[in-house]
Amino acid sequence: MNYAAGWFPILLAFFLFSCAAQPVVRYDNTPLPNDSETPSQSGEIPSIPPAPPPIPPTPPPGGAGSSTSGRAAEIRSLVYAGTPSSLLKALDLIRTQNLSNGEFGRTMNAIIAYLLQSVYPGIQGQFPLAALPQTSVYTKILLGVDRGIYTAPPPDGNYLEYVLPFLALIKDADSAKLTASLPDLDKAGELYPDGVIPRYFIGFVYEHTGRFAEARIAYTETLAISTECYPAALGLARLMEREGLYQDEVRLLSDALMLFPDNMNIKRQLASAYYKMEDWSRASDAIAEIIQKNSNDGNFILMYAHVLLERKQFTQAQSQLDAYALINANDPTYLFLRARVQSEGFRNRTVALNYLRTLRNEPPVADEALVYMARLLLESEGKEEQAEGRSLLAELLAAENPSLAVIECAVTDAIRREAWEEAFPLAQRLISERRSSADLLNAYTVAHGRNNNDAALAYARELFQKEPSETEPALAYIAALLDTGRTADAATLIDARIGASSAGAVRSRYYYLRSRTKSSDEARLNDLRSSLFEDPRNLQSLIAMFEYYHGQKDRRALYYLKQALAVTPDNPQLKRYEKEYSN
């Protein structure tokens, strides 16, 4: 399914609606409640004009438009709008108009404080204490919020009576309770369509009850009302991340961060997006900033250790893992990263396997860690460890639907053992389900091993066209050209690349392939000697030298056989020759 295509019309709609969003409505005919009248008792929900005018600048106290009733209407409309700026402006009006000590001002101060702390926790500021009048209808609602109790609104309740009870469910996220709140949220949206909070809450309900397509629509509609509702952007970003749309997520969050440059919630989600898309450079900077703010954030410490490991900064990764050990030294991800640092950074397979064995004794264990363990064991020179690795791999393959990581490990093992018929169906599954560069290279190797040179050439050509500047695709393609008799094409490609190749193992392989293009024994031997000069352990060149001298009945064949066996002691072909020369 093309998920990106599904997002496009919604994001386009978000852009168009946000560009055309109307400003907050100001109502000047709503009376200020007296000491015996609460907002719910008045029951007055202002009607919404079709094209509301923008809010004019606040006039100074005592000037035109400074009546308490006009101020009450303006404050109420700002609270109904529910954006960070409108809520903060309402607080400012309450303060500057000396309304803080009256019932209306105290009520609105409390409601604004609850909304900012519950919906917009990333907004920084000094907010007034929530000192609700005991006579206020909202007192019961907000006390219920503190206790996690949802207070059902009366049938004739006002907008806030339908919105505020939901604050009790934000931290609970109980599916049944969330779903039951939807009619009340729909009613709130009908009472004030230009308020962002009901629409955002509806998106929250849909997301936390698994109705992701509907959540996506609700969050997008929220942002169409106002892009200031950054929790809706965070929700939409989580849905994008869930579908692997990391680039879209980064763009959305980058726009949100421009509005709220110091908001750590946005920064955390953006860091997660960089991490998930494996943009290690940007992830490193983003996560480091988060850890600077909170050095005990275990999740981001582990993420940072992983990023540093992928960037080959093993000492720094070790330092982060040391810090995390004080939080939870038994965490599976921690143990796996410890093993990787020991194996890849310090070449200490023994310690790495100790961490992995500890991890394996604490099920459930992620496939990634078990596959990594199996690969280390299978690469071992010890027979016992190889057997342990093969047993572990068999367990992983016996699962109902082995992951592609398991299949790839099994293909690699079969290729190492030259078990071509065993490798073939596994390699084909990788090609049909993923078809990555590594899968194409494995498919080429298996086809070559099965003497299916035409199929090998097809895979090698596709791989080379996909990554023409990379070494492995070029070497595989040249070998496939030679195997299918296209010697001139292979020679041309070798000549174009051998001079620019790095000295050592890579150039050694080019010399070996070039030896196959030569018609005379002397020219071929010269290239093979050059190959072994660059890399004395080049197995193909050692075998080629052995085969040449073996064909000549020359005792120098034994020297090259021993050298080749030192590189690969279990090679079936060489083991046959070893028996012959031991007689």
XYZ file of N, CA and C in Angstrom, residues 60-293:
702
model
N -6.493 50.270 26.736
C -6.076 50.478 28.123
C -7.273 50.546 29.046
N -7.085 50.217 30.335
C -8.192 50.282 31.284
C -8.814 51.667 31.314
N -10.112 51.687 31.367
C -10.811 52.958 31.460
C -11.124 53.576 30.128
N -10.535 53.061 29.026
C -10.792 53.618 27.705
C -12.005 52.989 27.084
N -12.170 53.278 25.794
C -13.303 52.720 25.072
C -13.195 51.208 25.032
N -14.313 50.517 25.208
C -14.336 49.061 25.112
C -13.812 48.373 26.344
N -13.680 49.069 27.464
C -13.105 48.452 28.654
C -14.151 47.933 29.625
N -15.396 47.823 29.221
C -16.452 47.346 30.102
C -16.149 45.916 30.535
N -16.588 45.567 31.765
C -16.320 44.234 32.276
C -17.024 43.160 31.467
N -18.221 43.471 30.974
C -18.926 42.469 30.181
C -18.203 42.188 28.880
N -17.680 43.225 28.234
C -16.919 43.020 27.007
C -15.653 42.253 27.262
N -15.002 42.561 28.373
C -13.774 41.846 28.711
C -14.079 40.369 28.997
N -15.180 40.099 29.707
C -15.549 38.713 30.009
C -15.785 37.925 28.731
N -16.477 38.546 27.779
C -16.737 37.857 26.506
C -15.440 37.569 25.769
N -14.533 38.535 25.793
C -13.262 38.341 25.093
C -12.432 37.243 25.752
N -12.410 37.265 27.078
C -11.644 36.238 27.792
C -12.233 34.856 27.521
N -13.588 34.785 27.571
C -14.216 33.491 27.338
C -13.919 32.984 25.927
N -13.991 33.842 24.932
C -13.731 33.404 23.558
C -12.285 32.965 23.380
N -11.364 33.613 24.088
C -9.958 33.201 24.026
C -9.771 31.815 24.640
N -10.464 31.575 25.756
C -10.371 30.256 26.397
C -11.003 29.193 25.503
N -12.131 29.508 24.890
C -12.777 28.558 23.996
C -11.869 28.214 22.815
N -11.153 29.212 22.302
C -10.257 28.955 21.156
C -9.221 27.891 21.513
N -8.653 27.960 22.711
C -7.849 26.871 23.238
C -6.442 26.730 22.709
N -5.913 27.740 22.016
C -4.520 27.670 21.569
C -3.612 28.225 22.661
N -2.335 27.908 22.631
C -1.445 28.459 23.663
C -1.477 29.981 23.727
N -1.432 30.649 22.578
C -1.399 32.107 22.599
C -2.710 32.688 23.115
N -3.848 32.057 22.746
C -5.130 32.600 23.211
C -5.291 32.392 24.717
N -4.841 31.258 25.226
C -4.928 31.014 26.662
C -4.028 31.966 27.441
N -2.818 32.182 26.943
C -1.906 33.111 27.620
C -2.421 34.543 27.545
N -3.047 34.894 26.428
C -3.610 36.240 26.318
C -4.770 36.413 27.288
N -5.579 35.366 27.458
C -6.682 35.433 28.413
C -6.147 35.651 29.827
N -5.079 34.947 30.184
C -4.458 35.162 31.494
C -4.004 36.610 31.662
N -3.411 37.141 30.613
C -2.904 38.505 30.673
C -4.051 39.497 30.847
N -5.160 39.258 30.136
C -6.312 40.159 30.266
C -6.888 40.115 31.678
N -6.977 38.910 32.246
C -7.482 38.786 33.612
C -6.612 39.575 34.573
N -5.311 39.488 34.376
C -4.385 40.198 35.262
C -4.453 41.699 35.067
N -4.356 42.150 33.819
C -4.279 43.593 33.551
C -5.604 44.308 33.804
N -6.713 43.564 33.734
C -8.023 44.184 33.981
C -8.488 43.995 35.426
N -7.558 43.521 36.274
C -7.845 43.383 37.701
C -9.068 42.505 37.974
N -9.153 41.392 37.237
C -10.269 40.466 37.417
C -9.880 39.242 38.242
N -8.643 39.171 38.679
C -8.137 37.946 39.300
C -8.825 37.591 40.609
N -9.348 38.561 41.322
C -9.927 38.282 42.633
C -11.424 37.999 42.579
N -12.068 38.304 41.467
C -13.482 38.039 41.337
C -13.746 36.593 40.955
N -15.006 36.179 41.069
C -15.343 34.788 40.782
C -15.028 34.424 39.341
N -15.355 35.312 38.407
C -15.092 35.011 37.005
C -13.595 34.866 36.737
N -12.810 35.802 37.251
C -11.373 35.746 37.022
C -10.735 34.531 37.647
N -11.143 34.208 38.880
C -10.595 33.022 39.541
C -10.975 31.747 38.793
N -12.207 31.716 38.321
C -12.667 30.542 37.576
C -11.866 30.356 36.294
N -11.737 31.446 35.555
C -11.023 31.352 34.280
C -9.534 31.084 34.486
N -8.950 31.684 35.513
C -7.538 31.398 35.807
C -7.327 29.897 36.054
N -8.228 29.300 36.826
C -8.094 27.866 37.128
C -8.252 27.022 35.878
N -9.267 27.343 35.066
C -9.504 26.569 33.845
C -8.307 26.670 32.905
N -7.773 27.874 32.744
C -6.620 28.073 31.852
C -5.412 27.298 32.372
N -5.192 27.349 33.690
C -4.041 26.630 34.266
C -4.158 25.125 33.995
N -5.355 24.558 34.181
C -5.563 23.131 33.920
C -5.337 22.797 32.442
N -5.842 23.639 31.549
C -5.674 23.379 30.117
C -4.214 23.446 29.709
N -3.512 24.464 30.185
C -2.098 24.596 29.818
C -1.281 23.425 30.357
N -1.534 23.040 31.598
C -0.734 21.981 32.199
C -1.069 20.597 31.625
N -2.337 20.403 31.219
C -2.743 19.087 30.728
C -2.558 18.934 29.230
N -2.922 19.961 28.474
C -2.881 19.872 27.011
C -1.550 20.357 26.462
N -1.002 21.406 27.074
C 0.230 22.017 26.568
C 1.309 22.017 27.659
N 1.746 20.856 28.115
C 2.708 20.821 29.230
C 4.053 21.440 28.880
N 4.333 21.582 27.593
C 5.615 22.164 27.210
C 5.644 23.672 27.273
N 4.490 24.317 27.501
C 4.445 25.778 27.576
C 4.964 26.219 28.934
N 5.979 27.043 28.917
C 6.610 27.489 30.148
C 5.997 28.809 30.599
N 5.932 29.014 31.905
C 5.433 30.284 32.422
C 4.982 30.143 33.857
N 4.756 31.295 34.483
C 4.237 31.338 35.843
C 2.721 31.460 35.763
N 2.014 30.381 36.095
C 0.571 30.388 35.992
C -0.033 30.581 37.383
N -1.193 31.241 37.453
C -1.827 31.449 38.752
C -2.289 30.135 39.368
N -2.373 30.113 40.697
C -2.877 28.927 41.378
C -4.338 28.710 41.015
N -4.706 27.443 40.864
C -6.082 27.106 40.490
C -6.972 27.191 41.724
N -7.342 28.441 42.123
C -8.167 28.652 43.313
C -9.612 28.864 42.881
N -10.314 27.765 42.598
C -11.685 27.851 42.103
C -12.651 28.254 43.209
N -13.602 29.117 42.889
C -14.668 29.396 43.865
C -15.471 28.126 44.138
N -15.880 27.931 45.384
C -16.618 26.724 45.734
C -17.985 26.672 45.063
N -18.493 27.831 44.678
C -19.801 27.877 44.031
C -19.741 27.593 42.531
N -18.533 27.479 41.973
C -18.404 27.292 40.528
C -18.759 25.863 40.132
N -19.506 25.736 39.036
C -19.834 24.413 38.524
C -18.586 23.666 38.071
N -17.534 24.406 37.735
C -16.304 23.774 37.248
C -15.469 23.164 38.371
N -15.774 23.544 39.625
C -15.009 23.001 40.750
C -15.127 21.485 40.805
N -16.351 20.982 40.711
C -16.558 19.538 40.737
C -15.842 18.861 39.571
N -15.898 19.469 38.381
C -15.261 18.869 37.199
C -13.761 18.752 37.398
N -13.134 19.850 37.875
C -11.676 19.862 37.983
C -11.194 19.041 39.183
N -11.995 18.965 40.241
C -11.639 18.041 41.321
C -11.690 16.605 40.811
N -12.670 16.317 39.959
C -12.726 14.992 39.331
C -11.516 14.730 38.456
N -11.064 15.747 37.747
C -9.862 15.610 36.919
C -8.678 15.211 37.784
N -8.536 15.869 38.943
C -7.424 15.541 39.837
C -7.475 14.087 40.300
N -8.679 13.526 40.392
C -8.845 12.166 40.888
C -9.010 11.159 39.752
N -8.910 11.622 38.506
C -9.082 10.719 37.377
C -10.526 10.323 37.148
N -11.470 11.164 37.587
C -12.909 10.861 37.463
C -13.505 11.744 36.374
N -14.183 11.116 35.435
C -14.829 11.839 34.343
C -16.204 12.301 34.811
N -16.449 13.612 34.803
C -17.725 14.180 35.225
C -18.590 14.422 33.997
N -19.626 13.631 33.847
C -20.487 13.747 32.659
C -21.188 15.110 32.666
N -21.218 15.793 31.524
C -21.870 17.114 31.464
C -23.387 16.981 31.455
N -24.105 18.006 31.931
C -25.570 17.986 31.830
C -25.989 18.194 30.378
N -27.197 17.774 30.022
C -27.637 17.912 28.621
C -27.571 19.346 28.114
N -27.828 20.320 28.999
C -27.797 21.719 28.567
C -26.488 22.395 28.956
N -25.448 21.612 29.173
C -24.172 22.174 29.587
C -23.534 23.041 28.519
N -22.595 23.878 28.962
C -21.906 24.750 28.003
C -20.635 24.076 27.474
N -19.955 24.784 26.625
C -18.766 24.248 25.933
C -17.745 23.676 26.913
N -17.403 24.462 27.942
C -16.368 24.010 28.870
C -16.819 22.806 29.689
N -18.108 22.707 29.968
C -18.599 21.541 30.697
C -18.467 20.255 29.877
N -18.420 20.395 28.567
C -18.226 19.230 27.707
C -16.744 18.943 27.459
N -15.902 19.961 27.569
C -14.473 19.800 27.258
C -13.660 19.381 28.476
N -13.845 20.085 29.589
C -12.952 19.907 30.737
C -12.948 18.494 31.326
N -14.080 17.769 31.371
C -14.018 16.424 31.966
C -13.013 15.500 31.305
N -12.732 15.732 30.016
C -11.811 14.834 29.309
C -10.397 14.897 29.876
N -10.047 15.985 30.565
C -8.711 16.085 31.143
C -8.430 14.938 32.103
N -9.494 14.348 32.667
C -9.314 13.217 33.582
C -8.858 11.961 32.864
N -9.041 11.901 31.530
C -8.750 10.674 30.785
C -7.409 10.715 30.061
N -6.762 11.859 30.024
C -5.534 11.980 29.232
C -4.452 11.035 29.727
N -4.282 10.944 31.046
C -3.229 10.075 31.585
C -3.695 8.634 31.732
N -5.006 8.431 31.836
C -5.546 7.088 32.019
C -5.526 6.303 30.711
N -6.043 6.907 29.640
C -6.077 6.301 28.296
C -6.737 4.924 28.301
N -7.790 4.748 29.129
C -8.560 3.513 29.119
C -9.458 3.512 27.884
N -9.360 2.460 27.072
C -10.054 2.449 25.775
C -11.560 2.638 25.916
N -12.175 1.935 26.865
C -13.628 2.027 27.018
C -14.043 3.433 27.441
N -13.318 4.006 28.398
C -13.646 5.361 28.855
C -13.430 6.385 27.748
N -12.346 6.216 27.005
C -12.075 7.147 25.920
C -13.193 7.100 24.878
N -13.570 5.900 24.481
C -14.611 5.761 23.466
C -15.932 6.344 23.952
N -16.240 6.142 25.225
C -17.497 6.651 25.782
C -17.545 8.177 25.791
N -16.373 8.822 25.756
C -16.330 10.291 25.802
C -16.578 10.931 24.442
N -16.564 10.156 23.366
C -16.659 10.740 22.029
C -17.928 11.568 21.802
N -19.120 11.112 22.230
C -20.309 11.954 22.010
C -20.204 13.324 22.672
N -19.612 13.363 23.880
C -19.445 14.650 24.554
C -18.476 15.553 23.793
N -17.420 14.975 23.256
C -16.449 15.771 22.500
C -17.065 16.269 21.191
N -17.862 15.415 20.558
C -18.564 15.855 19.343
C -19.487 17.024 19.656
N -20.174 16.947 20.794
C -21.073 18.028 21.204
C -20.285 19.317 21.443
N -19.127 19.201 22.084
C -18.292 20.377 22.316
C -17.882 21.009 20.995
N -17.531 20.182 20.030
C -17.167 20.701 18.716
C -18.323 21.409 18.035
N -19.544 20.931 18.263
C -20.714 21.601 17.690
C -20.960 22.942 18.366
N -20.753 23.002 19.687
C -20.975 24.242 20.425
C -19.983 25.326 20.027
N -18.757 24.925 19.688
C -17.756 25.922 19.288
C -16.814 25.300 18.253
N -17.187 25.327 16.991
C -16.396 24.655 15.945
C -14.975 25.193 15.779
N -14.739 26.453 16.201
C -13.402 27.022 16.014
C -12.454 26.714 17.159
N -12.878 25.907 18.129
C -11.988 25.513 19.221
C -11.140 24.309 18.826
N -9.856 24.381 19.109
C -8.963 23.283 18.709
C -9.046 22.091 19.661
N -9.434 22.344 20.913
C -9.284 21.291 21.919
C -10.222 20.109 21.697
N -11.520 20.302 21.403
C -12.360 19.111 21.169
C -11.857 18.246 20.017
N -11.439 18.899 18.936
C -10.984 18.135 17.775
C -9.693 17.378 18.113
N -8.809 18.041 18.867
C -7.579 17.358 19.286
C -7.901 16.173 20.187
N -8.813 16.362 21.135
C -9.186 15.260 22.028
C -9.776 14.091 21.235
N -10.570 14.385 20.212
C -11.144 13.319 19.381
C -10.017 12.533 18.694
N -9.020 13.241 18.166
C -7.860 12.567 17.573
C -7.146 11.709 18.598
N -7.017 12.222 19.823
C -6.373 11.476 20.909
C -7.125 10.173 21.176
N -8.460 10.263 21.236
C -9.271 9.060 21.474
C -9.053 8.048 20.360
N -9.127 8.497 19.120
C -8.972 7.580 17.992
C -7.586 6.937 17.997
N -6.556 7.723 18.267
C -5.199 7.165 18.265
C -5.039 6.105 19.351
N -5.545 6.387 20.545
C -5.331 5.482 21.673
C -6.313 4.318 21.705
N -7.242 4.291 20.762
C -8.125 3.132 20.634
C -7.887 2.403 19.317
N -6.777 2.722 18.649
C -6.373 1.972 17.462
C -7.086 2.354 16.180
N -7.811 3.446 16.177
C -8.510 3.888 14.957
C -7.630 4.952 14.280
N -6.556 4.491 13.686
C -5.491 5.401 13.264
C -5.882 6.281 12.078
N -6.634 5.747 11.141
C -7.046 6.560 9.994
C -7.920 7.722 10.455
N -8.839 7.452 11.400
C -9.705 8.522 11.907
C -8.904 9.504 12.759
N -7.926 8.995 13.486
C -7.061 9.886 14.269
C -6.306 10.829 13.354
N -5.811 10.319 12.253
C -5.073 11.142 11.295
C -5.952 12.290 10.795
N -7.197 11.993 10.483
C -8.109 13.025 9.991
C -8.378 14.064 11.083
N -8.655 13.601 12.308
C -8.967 14.524 13.399
C -7.785 15.429 13.718
N -6.576 14.876 13.774
C -5.397 15.699 14.049
C -5.176 16.725 12.931
N -5.387 16.299 11.706
C -5.201 17.218 10.582
C -6.229 18.345 10.626
N -7.468 18.003 10.966
C -8.505 19.029 11.085
C -8.177 19.998 12.222
N -7.592 19.493 13.313
C -7.180 20.364 14.419
C -6.149 21.374 13.947
N -5.165 20.905 13.223
C -4.107 21.796 12.740
C -4.633 22.756 11.681
N -5.706 22.377 10.983
C -6.320 23.292 10.027
C -6.981 24.463 10.744
N -7.467 24.219 11.978
C -8.040 25.311 12.776
C -6.917 26.217 13.283
N -5.864 25.611 13.792
C -4.708 26.394 14.253
C -3.469 25.502 14.326
N -2.414 25.945 13.686
C -1.150 25.197 13.747
C -0.482 25.328 15.111
N -1.043 26.196 15.988
C -0.476 26.327 17.329
C -0.728 25.099 18.195
N -1.712 24.283 17.831
C -2.030 23.112 18.671
C -0.982 22.031 18.415
N 0.192 22.228 18.991
C 1.304 21.326 18.706
C 1.062 19.893 19.193
N 0.227 19.646 20.243
C -0.040 18.232 20.564
C -0.676 17.482 19.401
N -1.483 18.176 18.581
C -2.049 17.520 17.399
C -0.946 17.207 16.392
N 0.027 18.119 16.275
C 1.167 17.845 15.390
C 1.967 16.649 15.898
N 2.124 16.554 17.215
C 2.835 15.401 17.780
C 2.071 14.111 17.517
N 0.749 14.162 17.661
C -0.054 12.974 17.381
C 0.045 12.556 15.927
N -0.053 13.536 15.036
C 0.069 13.241 13.607
C 1.459 12.689 13.296
N 2.481 13.231 13.962
C 3.851 12.748 13.762
C 3.986 11.291 14.212
N 3.349 10.948 15.323
C 3.412 9.550 15.784
C 2.780 8.603 14.766
N 1.680 9.032 14.159
C 1.030 8.202 13.146
C 1.914 8.065 11.908
N 2.577 9.145 11.520
C 3.509 9.083 10.388
C 4.657 8.131 10.697
N 5.176 8.223 11.918
C 6.285 7.344 12.313
C 5.836 5.893 12.294
N 4.610 5.657 12.709
C 4.070 4.302 12.718
C 4.019 3.718 11.306
N 3.791 4.560 10.312
C 3.720 4.104 8.930
C 5.064 4.212 8.209
N 6.120 4.625 8.933
C 7.444 4.732 8.324
C 7.623 5.965 7.464
N 6.760 6.960 7.622
C 6.846 8.186 6.813
C 7.706 9.213 7.553
N 8.969 8.876 7.720
C 9.839 9.677 8.572
C 10.132 11.058 7.985
N 10.277 11.155 6.687
C 10.548 12.454 6.074
C 9.376 13.401 6.298
N 8.141 12.897 6.120
C 6.958 13.718 6.371
C 6.907 14.123 7.838
N 7.244 13.196 8.722
C 7.248 13.489 10.156
C 8.245 14.592 10.489
N 9.434 14.509 9.906
C 10.466 15.514 10.181
C 10.006 16.890 9.693
N 9.408 16.949 8.516
C 8.936 18.239 8.002
C 7.859 18.833 8.912
N 6.921 18.000 9.334
C 5.844 18.473 10.205
C 6.400 18.998 11.528
N 7.294 18.243 12.146
C 7.837 18.635 13.441
C 8.766 19.836 13.331
N 9.486 19.952 12.226
C 10.351 21.115 12.031
C 9.518 22.385 11.963
N 8.353 22.311 11.313
C 7.452 23.473 11.267
C 6.932 23.795 12.668
N 6.568 22.754 13.428
C 6.079 22.986 14.793
C 7.166 23.596 15.664
N 8.406 23.163 15.454
C 9.509 23.675 16.268
C 9.794 25.141 15.967
N 9.482 25.600 14.760
C 9.644 27.022 14.440
C 8.685 27.869 15.272
N 7.501 27.334 15.563
C 6.536 28.060 16.394
C 6.904 27.983 17.868
N 7.481 26.832 18.274
C 7.809 26.607 19.689
C 9.252 26.117 19.789
N 10.232 27.009 19.576
C 11.639 26.573 19.458
C 12.222 25.950 20.714
N 11.612 26.159 21.876
C 12.164 25.603 23.116
C 11.346 24.427 23.640
N 10.414 23.941 22.850
C 9.505 22.899 23.324
C 10.191 21.538 23.279
N 10.418 20.956 24.453
C 11.145 19.700 24.519
C 10.309 18.516 24.037
N 8.985 18.594 24.132
C 8.153 17.507 23.620
C 8.319 17.364 22.104
N 8.348 18.498 21.427
C 8.556 18.468 19.975
C 9.964 17.975 19.667
N 10.933 18.447 20.427
C 12.321 18.044 20.188
C 12.510 16.544 20.417
N 11.819 15.995 21.408
C 11.933 14.566 21.670
C 11.369 13.755 20.501
N 10.201 14.172 20.012
C 9.595 13.447 18.899
C 10.445 13.583 17.641
N 11.037 14.762 17.423
C 11.892 14.974 16.262
C 13.154 14.112 16.367
N 13.725 14.035 17.555
C 14.899 13.175 17.760
C 14.547 11.722 17.475
N 13.359 11.308 17.906
C 12.904 9.938 17.637
C 12.776 9.687 16.142
N 12.274 10.691 15.411
C 12.134 10.546 13.953
C 13.504 10.383 13.291
N 14.460 11.214 13.670
C 15.816 11.094 13.112
C 16.389 9.703 13.424
N 16.143 9.232 14.644
C 16.656 7.929 15.066
C 16.027 6.812 14.246
N 14.698 6.858 14.091
C 14.006 5.798 13.362
C 14.403 5.775 11.892
N 14.680 6.946 11.300
C 15.069 6.977 9.892
C 16.577 6.758 9.715
N 17.265 6.488 10.839
C 18.700 6.177 10.846
C 19.544 7.308 10.270
N 19.099 8.539 10.536
C 19.908 9.714 10.219
C 20.773 9.970 11.451
N 21.863 9.220 11.543
C 22.631 9.172 12.782
C 23.230 10.529 13.144
N 23.615 11.326 12.166
C 24.234 12.612 12.455
C 23.244 13.554 13.143
N 22.067 13.720 12.524
C 21.080 14.632 13.121
C 20.501 14.045 14.406
N 20.357 12.727 14.446
C 19.868 12.091 15.671
C 20.835 12.331 16.827
N 22.128 12.277 16.538
C 23.131 12.470 17.584
C 22.992 13.845 18.222
N 22.892 14.886 17.403
C 22.772 16.247 17.936
C 21.464 16.432 18.694
N 20.371 15.906 18.134
C 19.059 16.093 18.760
C 18.974 15.365 20.097
N 19.481 14.131 20.139
C 19.403 13.358 21.379
C 20.341 13.924 22.442
N 21.515 14.396 22.012
C 22.463 14.979 22.973
C 21.841 16.175 23.689
N 21.064 16.989 22.964
C 20.406 18.144 23.591
C 19.393 17.689 24.643
N 18.681 16.619 24.353
C 17.674 16.112 25.294
C 18.355 15.589 26.557
N 19.458 14.855 26.383
C 20.160 14.308 27.546
C 20.786 15.422 28.375
N 21.196 16.498 27.722
C 21.719 17.645 28.466
C 20.670 18.211 29.409
N 19.415 18.209 28.946
C 18.321 18.734 29.765
C 17.931 17.753 30.864
